[in-house]
Short mmCIF file of C-alpha atoms in Angstrom, two decimals:
data_model
loop_
_atom_site.label_atom_id
_atom_site.label_comp_id
_atom_site.label_asym_id
_atom_site.label_seq_id
_atom_site.Cartn_x
_atom_site.Cartn_y
_atom_site.Cartn_z
CA MET A 1 -15.38 -8.86 27.41
CA GLY A 2 -19.16 -8.93 27.86
CA ALA A 3 -21.74 -8.51 25.12
CA LEU A 4 -22.36 -6.01 22.31
CA LEU A 5 -25.59 -5.60 20.37
CA ILE A 6 -25.67 -3.73 17.05
CA ARG A 7 -29.22 -3.09 15.89
CA ASN A 8 -31.14 -1.16 13.22
CA GLY A 9 -28.50 -1.87 10.58
CA ARG A 10 -28.47 -3.38 7.11
CA LEU A 11 -26.31 -6.47 7.44
CA TRP A 12 -23.81 -7.37 4.70
CA SER A 13 -21.11 -10.05 4.57
CA ASP A 14 -18.98 -11.84 1.98
CA GLY A 15 -20.79 -10.37 -1.05
CA ALA A 16 -24.40 -10.64 0.11
CA PHE A 17 -26.99 -9.07 2.39
CA LEU A 18 -28.08 -11.00 5.48
CA PRO A 19 -31.61 -11.24 6.87
CA GLY A 20 -32.47 -9.21 9.93
CA ASP A 21 -31.02 -6.00 11.29
CA ALA A 22 -29.07 -7.02 14.40
CA VAL A 23 -25.79 -8.67 15.40
CA LEU A 24 -24.97 -9.88 18.90
CA ALA A 25 -21.39 -10.41 20.00
CA VAL A 26 -20.49 -12.23 23.21
CA ASP A 27 -16.94 -12.53 24.55
CA GLY A 28 -15.42 -11.30 21.31
CA ARG A 29 -17.29 -13.66 18.98
CA ILE A 30 -20.48 -13.28 16.98
CA ALA A 31 -23.18 -15.12 18.89
CA ALA A 32 -26.29 -14.33 16.85
CA VAL A 33 -27.20 -12.70 13.54
CA GLY A 34 -30.69 -11.43 12.72
CA ALA A 35 -33.49 -10.09 14.89
CA GLY A 36 -35.03 -13.46 15.74
CA GLU A 37 -31.76 -15.09 16.62
CA VAL A 38 -30.80 -12.16 18.85
CA LEU A 39 -34.13 -12.28 20.65
CA ALA A 40 -33.50 -15.94 21.35
CA ARG A 41 -30.41 -14.90 23.31
CA THR A 42 -32.44 -12.75 25.70
CA ASP A 43 -30.09 -13.08 28.65
CA ASP A 44 -27.01 -12.02 26.65
CA ALA A 45 -28.80 -9.23 24.81
CA ALA A 46 -30.30 -7.80 27.99
CA GLY A 47 -26.96 -6.74 29.41
CA ALA A 48 -25.24 -5.86 26.16
CA LEU A 49 -23.81 -2.50 25.17
CA VAL A 50 -26.14 -1.30 22.40
CA VAL A 51 -24.98 0.40 19.21
CA ASP A 52 -27.71 1.90 17.04
CA ALA A 53 -26.64 1.61 13.39
CA ARG A 54 -29.34 4.12 12.36
CA GLY A 55 -29.93 2.33 9.07
CA GLY A 56 -26.25 2.26 8.11
CA LEU A 57 -24.46 -0.72 6.61
CA VAL A 58 -23.06 -3.21 9.13
CA HIS A 59 -20.19 -5.15 7.58
CA PRO A 60 -17.01 -7.03 8.58
CA GLY A 61 -14.00 -4.95 9.53
CA PHE A 62 -11.69 -3.92 6.72
CA ALA A 63 -8.30 -5.62 6.32
CA ASP A 64 -5.61 -3.55 4.62
CA ALA A 65 -3.43 -6.01 2.71
CA HIS A 66 -0.72 -3.46 1.88
CA VAL A 67 -0.02 -0.55 4.19
CA HIS A 68 3.04 1.22 5.59
CA ALA A 69 1.59 2.13 8.96
CA ALA A 70 4.95 2.61 10.67
CA MET A 71 6.13 5.07 8.02
CA ALA A 72 2.78 6.83 7.87
CA GLY A 73 2.64 7.41 11.60
CA ILE A 74 6.10 8.93 11.78
CA GLU A 75 5.36 11.18 8.82
CA MET A 76 1.95 12.29 10.12
CA LEU A 77 3.60 13.40 13.37
CA GLY A 78 6.35 15.27 11.52
CA LEU A 79 6.63 17.28 8.31
CA ASP A 80 3.73 15.95 6.26
CA VAL A 81 3.08 17.88 3.05
CA SER A 82 0.69 15.35 1.50
CA GLY A 83 -2.25 17.70 2.02
CA ALA A 84 -0.63 20.50 0.02
CA HIS A 85 -1.79 20.98 -3.55
CA GLY A 86 0.63 22.88 -5.73
CA ALA A 87 4.31 23.73 -5.39
CA GLU A 88 3.72 26.99 -3.53
CA ALA A 89 1.51 25.38 -0.90
CA CYS A 90 4.07 22.62 -0.38
CA LEU A 91 6.94 25.06 0.03
CA ALA A 92 4.89 27.12 2.46
CA LEU A 93 4.50 24.08 4.73
CA VAL A 94 8.21 23.32 4.52
CA SER A 95 9.05 26.94 5.32
CA ALA A 96 6.75 26.95 8.37
CA TYR A 97 8.23 23.70 9.62
CA ALA A 98 11.80 24.92 9.10
CA GLY A 99 11.04 28.06 11.07
CA ALA A 100 9.61 26.13 14.01
CA HIS A 101 12.12 23.28 14.24
CA ASP A 102 15.77 23.54 15.14
CA GLY A 103 17.63 20.44 14.02
CA PRO A 104 20.49 19.26 11.83
CA TRP A 105 18.13 18.11 9.04
CA ILE A 106 14.64 18.83 7.71
CA VAL A 107 13.01 15.47 6.98
CA GLY A 108 9.47 14.83 5.79
CA GLY A 109 7.44 13.76 2.84
CA GLY A 110 4.26 13.57 0.83
CA TRP A 111 4.84 15.91 -2.13
CA HIS A 112 3.05 15.11 -5.37
CA MET A 113 4.98 14.66 -8.61
CA SER A 114 2.16 16.18 -10.66
CA ASP A 115 2.74 19.54 -8.93
CA TYR A 116 6.13 19.94 -10.65
CA GLU A 117 7.19 20.09 -14.26
CA GLY A 118 8.18 16.62 -15.35
CA GLY A 119 7.50 15.42 -11.80
CA THR A 120 10.95 16.60 -10.70
CA PRO A 121 11.20 19.54 -8.26
CA THR A 122 14.54 21.30 -7.91
CA ALA A 123 17.03 21.82 -5.13
CA ALA A 124 17.01 25.55 -5.90
CA ALA A 125 13.32 25.83 -5.06
CA LEU A 126 13.85 23.98 -1.78
CA ASP A 127 16.93 26.07 -0.96
CA ALA A 128 14.74 29.18 -0.91
CA VAL A 129 12.85 27.97 2.19
CA THR A 130 15.46 25.78 3.91
CA GLY A 131 18.69 27.71 3.47
CA ASP A 132 21.79 25.77 4.43
CA VAL A 133 19.98 23.16 6.53
CA PRO A 134 19.99 19.84 4.63
CA ALA A 135 16.49 18.74 3.58
CA PHE A 136 15.20 15.34 2.46
CA LEU A 137 11.55 14.96 1.47
CA VAL A 138 10.22 11.69 0.06
CA ASN A 139 7.43 11.99 -2.47
CA ALA A 140 3.91 10.71 -2.01
CA ASP A 141 4.61 7.35 -3.64
CA HIS A 142 7.89 6.93 -1.67
CA HIS A 143 9.82 6.05 -4.82
CA GLY A 144 11.76 9.29 -4.94
CA ALA A 145 13.07 12.14 -2.82
CA TRP A 146 13.44 15.91 -3.16
CA VAL A 147 16.66 17.23 -1.66
CA ASN A 148 18.22 20.65 -1.38
CA THR A 149 21.75 21.74 -2.20
CA ALA A 150 22.93 21.26 1.39
CA ALA A 151 21.74 17.64 1.34
CA LEU A 152 23.49 16.96 -1.96
CA ARG A 153 26.64 18.45 -0.50
CA ALA A 154 26.37 16.44 2.73
CA ALA A 155 26.05 13.21 0.76
CA GLY A 156 28.79 14.14 -1.70
CA ILE A 157 26.50 13.90 -4.73
CA ASP A 158 27.71 15.86 -7.74
CA ALA A 159 28.05 15.55 -11.51
CA ALA A 160 30.67 12.82 -11.11
CA THR A 161 28.42 10.62 -8.95
CA PRO A 162 27.20 7.63 -11.00
CA ASP A 163 23.58 6.51 -10.94
CA PRO A 164 23.09 3.43 -8.76
CA GLU A 165 21.93 0.30 -10.58
CA ASP A 166 18.49 0.53 -8.96
CA GLY A 167 17.91 4.26 -9.27
CA ARG A 168 18.55 7.54 -11.02
CA ILE A 169 19.80 11.02 -10.14
CA GLU A 170 17.86 13.73 -11.98
CA ARG A 171 20.40 15.97 -13.76
CA ASP A 172 20.65 19.11 -15.87
CA ALA A 173 22.31 19.38 -19.28
CA THR A 174 25.76 19.51 -17.66
CA GLY A 175 25.18 16.35 -15.62
CA ALA A 176 24.86 18.21 -12.32
CA PRO A 177 22.18 16.89 -9.94
CA THR A 178 19.05 19.06 -9.91
CA GLY A 179 17.46 17.88 -6.66
CA THR A 180 15.30 14.81 -7.38
CA LEU A 181 16.53 11.32 -6.54
CA HIS A 182 14.64 8.33 -7.93
CA GLU A 183 14.42 4.92 -6.29
CA GLY A 184 17.84 3.58 -5.18
CA ALA A 185 19.41 7.03 -5.54
CA MET A 186 17.64 7.94 -2.29
CA ALA A 187 19.98 5.56 -0.52
CA LEU A 188 22.91 7.87 -1.33
CA VAL A 189 21.54 10.34 1.22
CA GLU A 190 19.90 8.03 3.75
CA PRO A 191 23.09 7.24 5.75
CA TYR A 192 23.39 10.93 6.62
CA LEU A 193 19.85 11.38 7.93
CA PRO A 194 19.31 11.65 11.69
CA PRO A 195 18.16 8.25 13.00
CA ILE A 196 14.54 7.74 14.01
CA THR A 197 14.48 6.95 17.72
CA ALA A 198 12.70 3.94 19.16
CA GLU A 199 10.37 6.29 21.04
CA ALA A 200 9.44 8.13 17.84
CA ALA A 201 8.83 4.82 16.06
CA ARG A 202 6.48 3.60 18.78
CA ALA A 203 4.63 6.91 18.90
CA GLY A 204 4.26 6.95 15.13
CA LEU A 205 2.96 3.39 14.97
CA ALA A 206 0.49 4.02 17.80
CA ALA A 207 -0.83 7.12 16.00
CA ALA A 208 -1.15 5.21 12.74
CA ALA A 209 -2.97 2.33 14.41
CA SER A 210 -5.47 4.75 15.96
CA SER A 211 -6.06 6.33 12.56
CA LEU A 212 -6.56 2.97 10.84
CA LEU A 213 -9.04 1.82 13.47
CA GLY A 214 -10.93 5.07 12.96
CA PHE A 215 -11.34 4.15 9.30
CA GLY A 216 -12.63 0.70 10.22
CA VAL A 217 -9.39 -1.15 9.47
CA THR A 218 -9.18 -3.90 12.08
CA ALA A 219 -6.36 -5.90 10.46
CA TRP A 220 -3.44 -5.11 8.20
CA GLN A 221 -0.10 -6.18 6.81
CA GLU A 222 2.90 -3.88 7.22
CA ALA A 223 4.22 -4.00 3.65
CA ILE A 224 7.89 -3.30 4.43
CA VAL A 225 9.51 -4.52 7.62
CA GLY A 226 13.11 -3.40 7.29
CA GLU A 227 15.12 -0.28 6.63
CA TYR A 228 13.78 1.68 3.65
CA GLY A 229 13.62 5.30 2.55
CA GLY A 230 15.25 6.62 5.72
CA HIS A 231 12.88 4.67 7.98
CA ARG A 232 14.02 2.14 10.54
CA ASP A 233 12.92 -1.48 10.81
CA ALA A 234 9.50 -1.46 12.50
CA SER A 235 9.95 -4.86 14.16
CA ASP A 236 10.76 -3.47 17.59
CA ALA A 237 7.94 -0.92 17.50
CA TYR A 238 5.42 -3.66 16.68
CA GLY A 239 6.90 -6.03 19.23
CA ASP A 240 6.82 -3.37 21.96
CA LEU A 241 3.23 -2.31 21.30
CA LEU A 242 1.94 -5.86 20.93
CA GLY A 243 3.71 -6.90 24.11
CA SER A 244 2.32 -4.00 26.11
CA GLY A 245 -1.23 -4.37 24.82
CA GLY A 246 -0.96 -1.05 23.00
CA LEU A 247 -1.87 -2.59 19.64
CA ALA A 248 -5.03 -4.67 19.54
CA ALA A 249 -5.55 -4.99 15.77
CA ARG A 250 -4.68 -8.20 13.94
CA VAL A 251 -1.37 -7.36 12.29
CA SER A 252 1.36 -9.05 10.31
CA GLY A 253 4.41 -7.83 8.45
CA ALA A 254 6.37 -8.57 5.28
CA LEU A 255 10.14 -8.74 5.76
CA TRP A 256 12.02 -6.62 3.21
CA VAL A 257 14.19 -8.49 0.71
CA PRO A 258 17.23 -6.29 -0.11
CA ARG A 259 17.64 -5.40 -3.76
CA ASP A 260 21.38 -6.12 -3.82
CA VAL A 261 20.96 -9.87 -3.36
CA THR A 262 22.82 -12.10 -5.83
CA LEU A 263 22.67 -15.80 -6.61
CA ALA A 264 25.63 -16.32 -4.31
CA THR A 265 24.02 -14.46 -1.40
CA VAL A 266 20.51 -15.95 -1.61
CA PRO A 267 21.15 -18.60 1.11
CA ALA A 268 22.53 -16.04 3.56
CA MET A 269 19.68 -13.62 2.87
CA VAL A 270 17.06 -16.33 3.42
CA ALA A 271 18.75 -17.47 6.63
CA ASP A 272 18.67 -13.87 7.91
CA LEU A 273 14.93 -13.56 7.15
CA VAL A 274 14.26 -16.87 8.91
CA ARG A 275 16.15 -15.61 11.97
CA ARG A 276 14.20 -12.34 12.00
CA ARG A 277 10.89 -14.13 11.43
CA ASP A 278 11.52 -16.38 14.43
CA ALA A 279 12.61 -13.48 16.64
CA ASN A 280 9.52 -11.46 15.76
CA ALA A 281 7.24 -14.44 16.30
CA ALA A 282 8.60 -14.80 19.82
CA ARG A 283 7.32 -11.27 20.49
CA GLY A 284 3.92 -11.91 18.94
CA PHE A 285 4.58 -10.22 15.59
CA ASP A 286 3.91 -12.46 12.58
CA THR A 287 6.44 -11.73 9.82
CA SER A 288 6.11 -14.96 7.88
CA THR A 289 5.72 -13.01 4.63
CA ALA A 290 8.60 -11.69 2.51
CA LYS A 291 8.32 -8.45 0.51
CA ILE A 292 10.05 -8.28 -2.88
CA MET A 293 10.01 -5.05 -4.88
CA VAL A 294 10.37 -6.24 -8.46
CA ASP A 295 10.41 -2.80 -10.10
CA GLY A 296 9.71 0.90 -9.51
CA VAL A 297 6.81 3.08 -10.67
CA ALA A 298 5.64 4.17 -14.09
CA GLU A 299 5.55 7.93 -13.58
CA ASN A 300 9.32 8.17 -13.10
CA ARG A 301 9.99 5.50 -15.75
CA THR A 302 11.40 2.93 -13.32
CA ALA A 303 8.55 0.42 -13.69
CA ALA A 304 9.81 -2.53 -15.74
CA MET A 305 8.11 -2.68 -19.15
CA HIS A 306 8.28 -5.20 -21.99
CA GLU A 307 8.65 -2.34 -24.49
CA PRO A 308 10.41 1.03 -24.10
CA TYR A 309 8.66 4.07 -22.69
CA LEU A 310 7.41 6.58 -25.24
CA VAL A 311 9.70 9.49 -24.45
CA ASP A 312 10.94 11.87 -27.13
CA GLY A 313 14.73 11.93 -27.16
CA CYS A 314 14.79 9.11 -24.60
CA ASP A 315 18.12 8.77 -22.81
CA CYS A 316 18.28 5.02 -22.24
CA ALA A 317 20.82 5.47 -19.46
CA ARG A 318 18.06 7.24 -17.53
CA ASP A 319 15.40 4.60 -18.14
CA GLY A 320 17.24 1.36 -17.71
CA ALA A 321 19.70 -0.10 -20.18
CA ASP A 322 17.17 -0.12 -23.03
CA GLY A 323 14.51 2.41 -22.08
CA ARG A 324 12.25 -0.25 -20.53
CA GLY A 325 12.60 0.79 -16.91
CA ILE A 326 14.36 -1.04 -14.10
CA ALA A 327 13.89 -4.63 -13.00
CA TYR A 328 15.56 -4.76 -9.59
CA PHE A 329 16.33 -8.46 -9.82
CA GLY A 330 17.50 -10.42 -12.83
CA ARG A 331 15.00 -13.13 -13.74
CA GLU A 332 17.32 -15.89 -12.55
CA VAL A 333 17.96 -14.17 -9.22
CA LEU A 334 14.27 -13.39 -8.69
CA ALA A 335 13.30 -17.01 -9.28
CA ALA A 336 16.02 -18.23 -6.92
CA VAL A 337 14.90 -15.83 -4.19
CA VAL A 338 11.24 -16.74 -4.55
CA VAL A 339 11.84 -20.50 -4.62
CA ALA A 340 14.18 -20.40 -1.61
CA LEU A 341 11.80 -18.28 0.48
CA ALA A 342 8.81 -20.46 -0.37
CA ALA A 343 10.78 -23.54 0.66
CA GLU A 344 11.23 -21.94 4.10
CA GLY A 345 7.48 -21.40 4.43
CA PHE A 346 7.32 -17.70 3.57
CA ALA A 347 4.37 -16.19 1.76
CA LEU A 348 5.52 -13.94 -1.08
CA HIS A 349 4.30 -10.34 -1.33
CA LEU A 350 5.65 -8.91 -4.58
CA HIS A 351 5.47 -5.31 -5.78
CA ALA A 352 4.98 -5.22 -9.57
CA ILE A 353 3.90 -2.13 -11.51
CA GLY A 354 5.06 -2.64 -15.12
CA ASP A 355 3.91 -5.42 -17.43
CA ARG A 356 7.41 -6.95 -17.52
CA ALA A 357 7.57 -6.93 -13.72
CA VAL A 358 4.21 -8.70 -13.53
CA THR A 359 5.40 -11.34 -16.00
CA ASP A 360 8.67 -11.83 -14.10
CA ALA A 361 6.82 -12.14 -10.78
CA LEU A 362 4.42 -14.76 -12.17
CA ASP A 363 7.27 -16.67 -13.80
CA ALA A 364 9.15 -16.74 -10.50
CA ILE A 365 6.11 -18.04 -8.61
CA GLU A 366 5.54 -20.64 -11.31
CA ALA A 367 9.09 -21.88 -10.66
CA ILE A 368 8.15 -22.81 -7.08
CA PRO A 369 7.54 -26.56 -6.74
CA ALA A 370 3.80 -27.15 -6.54
CA ALA A 371 3.97 -28.49 -2.98
CA ASP A 372 5.63 -25.30 -1.76
CA ARG A 373 3.52 -22.98 -3.92
CA THR A 374 0.27 -24.14 -2.32
CA ARG A 375 1.49 -23.95 1.27
CA ARG A 376 0.97 -20.20 1.55
CA ARG A 377 -1.08 -17.45 -0.09
CA HIS A 378 1.22 -15.57 -2.47
CA HIS A 379 0.21 -12.18 -3.82
CA ILE A 380 1.29 -9.49 -6.26
CA ALA A 381 0.55 -5.91 -5.26
CA HIS A 382 -0.27 -2.89 -7.45
CA VAL A 383 -0.47 -4.72 -10.83
CA GLN A 384 -0.79 -1.43 -12.71
CA VAL A 385 0.07 -2.42 -16.29
CA VAL A 386 -0.74 -6.06 -17.05
CA ASP A 387 -0.32 -7.81 -20.38
CA PRO A 388 -3.73 -9.41 -21.10
CA ALA A 389 -1.93 -12.72 -21.63
CA ASP A 390 -0.90 -12.68 -17.97
CA VAL A 391 -4.36 -12.05 -16.51
CA PRO A 392 -5.47 -15.73 -16.42
CA ARG A 393 -2.15 -16.82 -14.93
CA PHE A 394 -3.09 -15.40 -11.51
CA ALA A 395 -5.92 -17.88 -11.05
CA ALA A 396 -3.96 -20.72 -12.63
CA LEU A 397 -1.08 -20.22 -10.19
CA GLY A 398 -3.25 -19.41 -7.17
CA VAL A 399 -1.78 -15.89 -6.92
CA THR A 400 -3.96 -13.26 -5.25
CA VAL A 401 -4.29 -9.80 -6.78
CA ASN A 402 -3.45 -7.26 -4.04
CA ALA A 403 -5.08 -4.13 -5.51
CA GLN A 404 -4.59 -0.49 -4.56
CA ALA A 405 -7.79 0.61 -6.25
CA LEU A 406 -7.55 4.33 -5.45
CA TRP A 407 -4.99 4.74 -8.23
CA ALA A 408 -7.28 3.45 -10.99
CA ARG A 409 -8.52 6.84 -12.13
CA ASN A 410 -7.69 9.78 -14.36
CA GLU A 411 -6.05 12.48 -12.26
CA ALA A 412 -3.08 14.77 -12.88
CA GLN A 413 -0.33 12.23 -12.29
CA MET A 414 -2.05 9.70 -14.53
CA THR A 415 -2.90 12.04 -17.40
CA GLU A 416 0.19 14.26 -17.35
CA LEU A 417 3.00 11.91 -16.34
CA THR A 418 1.95 8.29 -16.89
CA VAL A 419 -0.33 7.92 -19.92
CA PRO A 420 1.92 9.96 -22.26
CA ILE A 421 4.88 7.63 -21.67
CA LEU A 422 2.83 4.41 -21.78
CA GLY A 423 0.87 5.12 -24.93
CA GLU A 424 -2.73 4.28 -25.72
CA ARG A 425 -2.35 0.51 -25.95
CA ARG A 426 -0.59 -0.01 -22.62
CA ALA A 427 -2.67 2.66 -20.88
CA ALA A 428 -5.70 0.50 -21.66
CA TRP A 429 -4.07 -2.38 -19.74
CA GLN A 430 -4.03 -0.49 -16.45
CA TYR A 431 -5.59 -1.93 -13.29
CA PRO A 432 -7.62 -4.75 -14.92
CA PHE A 433 -9.57 -5.61 -11.77
CA GLY A 434 -12.71 -6.70 -13.61
CA SER A 435 -10.71 -8.95 -15.92
CA PHE A 436 -8.98 -10.57 -12.97
CA LEU A 437 -12.28 -11.50 -11.36
CA ARG A 438 -13.76 -12.72 -14.63
CA ALA A 439 -10.70 -14.95 -15.02
CA GLY A 440 -11.24 -16.43 -11.56
CA ALA A 441 -8.45 -14.69 -9.63
CA ALA A 442 -8.78 -13.98 -5.92
CA LEU A 443 -8.88 -10.24 -5.14
CA ALA A 444 -7.74 -8.43 -2.00
CA MET A 445 -7.25 -4.71 -1.39
CA GLY A 446 -4.94 -2.38 0.46
CA SER A 447 -4.28 1.34 0.68
CA ASP A 448 -0.47 1.67 0.45
CA TRP A 449 -0.85 4.49 3.00
CA PRO A 450 0.95 6.97 3.25
CA VAL A 451 1.16 6.82 -0.55
CA SER A 452 -2.60 7.38 -0.53
CA THR A 453 -5.41 7.68 2.00
CA PRO A 454 -6.04 4.78 4.39
CA ASP A 455 -9.82 5.30 4.05
CA PRO A 456 -11.16 2.14 2.35
CA TRP A 457 -14.33 3.87 1.16
CA GLN A 458 -12.30 6.18 -1.08
CA ALA A 459 -10.59 3.21 -2.76
CA ILE A 460 -13.87 1.33 -3.06
CA HIS A 461 -15.46 4.38 -4.71
CA THR A 462 -12.69 4.43 -7.31
CA ALA A 463 -12.88 0.67 -7.90
CA VAL A 464 -16.58 1.05 -8.75
CA THR A 465 -16.59 4.37 -10.65
CA ARG A 466 -12.98 4.39 -11.96
CA ARG A 467 -12.70 8.09 -11.20
CA GLU A 468 -12.07 10.33 -8.21
CA PRO A 469 -14.96 11.89 -6.29
CA GLY A 470 -16.49 14.90 -7.95
CA SER A 471 -14.36 14.57 -11.07
CA ASP A 472 -15.84 15.10 -14.52
CA ALA A 473 -12.87 13.34 -16.11
CA PRO A 474 -13.71 10.21 -18.09
CA PRO A 475 -13.41 7.00 -16.07
CA LEU A 476 -10.17 5.06 -16.49
CA ASN A 477 -10.82 1.88 -18.45
CA PRO A 478 -14.45 1.60 -17.27
CA GLY A 479 -14.72 -1.98 -18.49
CA GLU A 480 -12.48 -2.95 -15.55
CA ALA A 481 -14.82 -1.50 -12.91
CA LEU A 482 -16.01 -3.64 -10.02
CA THR A 483 -19.45 -3.75 -8.50
CA LEU A 484 -19.77 -2.34 -5.00
CA ALA A 485 -20.26 -5.85 -3.63
CA GLU A 486 -17.10 -7.09 -5.37
CA ALA A 487 -14.99 -4.19 -4.12
CA LEU A 488 -16.29 -4.36 -0.55
CA ARG A 489 -15.77 -8.11 -0.45
CA ALA A 490 -12.16 -7.67 -1.62
CA TYR A 491 -11.46 -5.21 1.22
CA THR A 492 -13.06 -7.49 3.82
CA ALA A 493 -13.25 -11.25 3.23
CA GLY A 494 -10.72 -11.12 0.39
CA SER A 495 -8.00 -9.36 2.40
CA HIS A 496 -8.71 -11.34 5.57
CA GLY A 497 -8.35 -14.56 3.61
CA LEU A 498 -5.13 -13.44 1.94
CA LEU A 499 -3.58 -12.58 5.29
CA GLY A 500 -4.56 -15.94 6.72
CA LEU A 501 -6.98 -14.43 9.23
CA ASP A 502 -9.39 -17.32 9.36
CA GLY A 503 -12.45 -16.72 11.49
CA SER A 504 -12.76 -13.03 10.61
CA GLY A 505 -13.77 -10.96 7.62
CA VAL A 506 -17.31 -12.32 7.68
CA ILE A 507 -20.46 -11.92 9.76
CA GLU A 508 -21.49 -15.37 10.91
CA VAL A 509 -21.96 -17.14 14.21
CA GLY A 510 -18.61 -18.05 15.72
CA ALA A 511 -16.58 -15.55 13.73
CA ARG A 512 -14.47 -12.98 15.47
CA ALA A 513 -16.53 -9.85 16.13
CA ASP A 514 -14.46 -7.39 14.10
CA LEU A 515 -17.17 -5.20 12.62
CA CYS A 516 -17.92 -1.78 11.17
CA VAL A 517 -21.01 0.36 11.21
CA ALA A 518 -21.09 2.72 8.24
CA SER A 519 -22.60 6.19 8.33
CA ARG A 520 -25.00 5.23 5.54
CA ASP A 521 -25.93 2.39 3.22
CA PRO A 522 -23.76 2.92 0.11
CA PHE A 523 -25.79 0.32 -1.80
CA ASP A 524 -28.78 2.65 -1.57
CA GLY A 525 -28.01 5.53 -3.92
CA ASP A 526 -25.82 6.75 -6.75
CA PRO A 527 -22.42 5.00 -7.03
CA GLU A 528 -20.90 8.49 -7.43
CA GLU A 529 -21.77 9.04 -3.75
CA ILE A 530 -19.95 6.00 -2.37
CA TRP A 531 -17.05 8.18 -1.25
CA THR A 532 -19.32 10.07 1.19
CA THR A 533 -19.61 6.91 3.30
CA ARG A 534 -17.73 7.04 6.58
CA THR A 535 -17.02 4.47 9.27
CA ALA A 536 -19.18 5.56 12.21
CA VAL A 537 -18.25 2.76 14.63
CA THR A 538 -15.39 0.26 14.64
CA VAL A 539 -15.69 -2.93 16.69
CA LEU A 540 -12.63 -5.06 17.42
CA GLY A 541 -13.08 -8.36 19.21
CA GLY A 542 -16.56 -7.33 20.33
CA GLU A 543 -15.44 -4.00 21.79
CA VAL A 544 -16.07 -0.54 20.38
CA VAL A 545 -12.62 0.91 19.68
CA ALA A 546 -13.46 3.94 17.53
CA ARG A 547 -16.40 6.20 16.75
CA GLY A 548 -16.50 8.56 13.80
#
């Protein structure tokens, strides 16, 4: 691999600045840190490839602890409307795509709920640009889909179709479906979608990996490995690329736990995940983590809450049996699943948005016998609304907070769809990152891309300022803000540690040389400018793999 010398940088690692301005990597490992130490390795430094940091921050590579790279890649190569702002702009992209593609279905995603009244676009609006070709577009958070009349017809969804237990069909006053399918209701259409080919899956994953490396992400965990939202299981795509050398990043995956599991089927489900874990390991793809989606999301009222949503004229049938959202697993089933998976050596990666979901997730982990609970690093992702009484339980149980910090800000979806149905008290409980750290919890970060940007600097900016770049909106719960050092540590050493990537995530002699050179030093200047930072150079195993 040879040698690499980064010089003229400001060195930062694991929450602190390091002396000197140079790092030397030899054969994929950090060999020297600091000007004097590098000079002492004259022979190695003399023949090294030199990268001039130009005064920018030099830090460990980012690790994304929660990303859907396989989904993101397929969507970015297809009909991606995530960059459209407003209903008209979104429909214009769909119309252009429909005019240029001849196929049995129009499939894509990325639309934003805040662009539509009540967060629920209609089939009639989509019909105007798609005609009689069935269309299925997942939204930006991938917890709902927008379909046209032809898609409803193809799937046989009408006024007589009951809501699935884990989802909801948006309806008009007569009970007829209007075109938005929440959560498990998406599965009513998915069997009719054209299958994603193995070639398309590999191409999508390769494109996503290239994008992540460009943002300085040198390691990540694929947050759903299994069939979900019309996407195929990414196991083969990862196995193929890892086997061919087409994927050099340090990756792992979380095997999807189906939401229809019962107490009677827990043993069979666990046995299936063990089989898949072993098969993937044989191909070099670590899937020793299990992903459990405990609830939905707040903006469509499927996040599981301790108290009902504040909705005038609430129809409880639409918001769970009692208006408190949807818990996808009964507490007894969730505990049984978690305990059985931990006994087989799985790490648990739980999605929990509502305060009731967070409580249920912690209770389930607490039910794991202590010997099994400490074998692996368990984590709860998203943690949007957290009862203050549950905050100290993360540290007490050794559960890592897997934060998607970009969401912790006042923007249209938050102010128009979420806060009004949570109310002032619960809105103040959102994304308590500062409280978690003060209580001693371990903190990691991830993007949830394609739900939001994979650029870590955008999430770090929000974690520090609690608002989006350039916004004059008040910060969201500013008392929960992190310092820049705390946020950057979470996205580097914190996420590397959570994913079990020992020997990386830090700049020290002997560590793996997975490094980033930033375009500037974000510690030098106004925190409101953090978002302008870009990854200028990405180094993976001592080799430059991307330049910004």
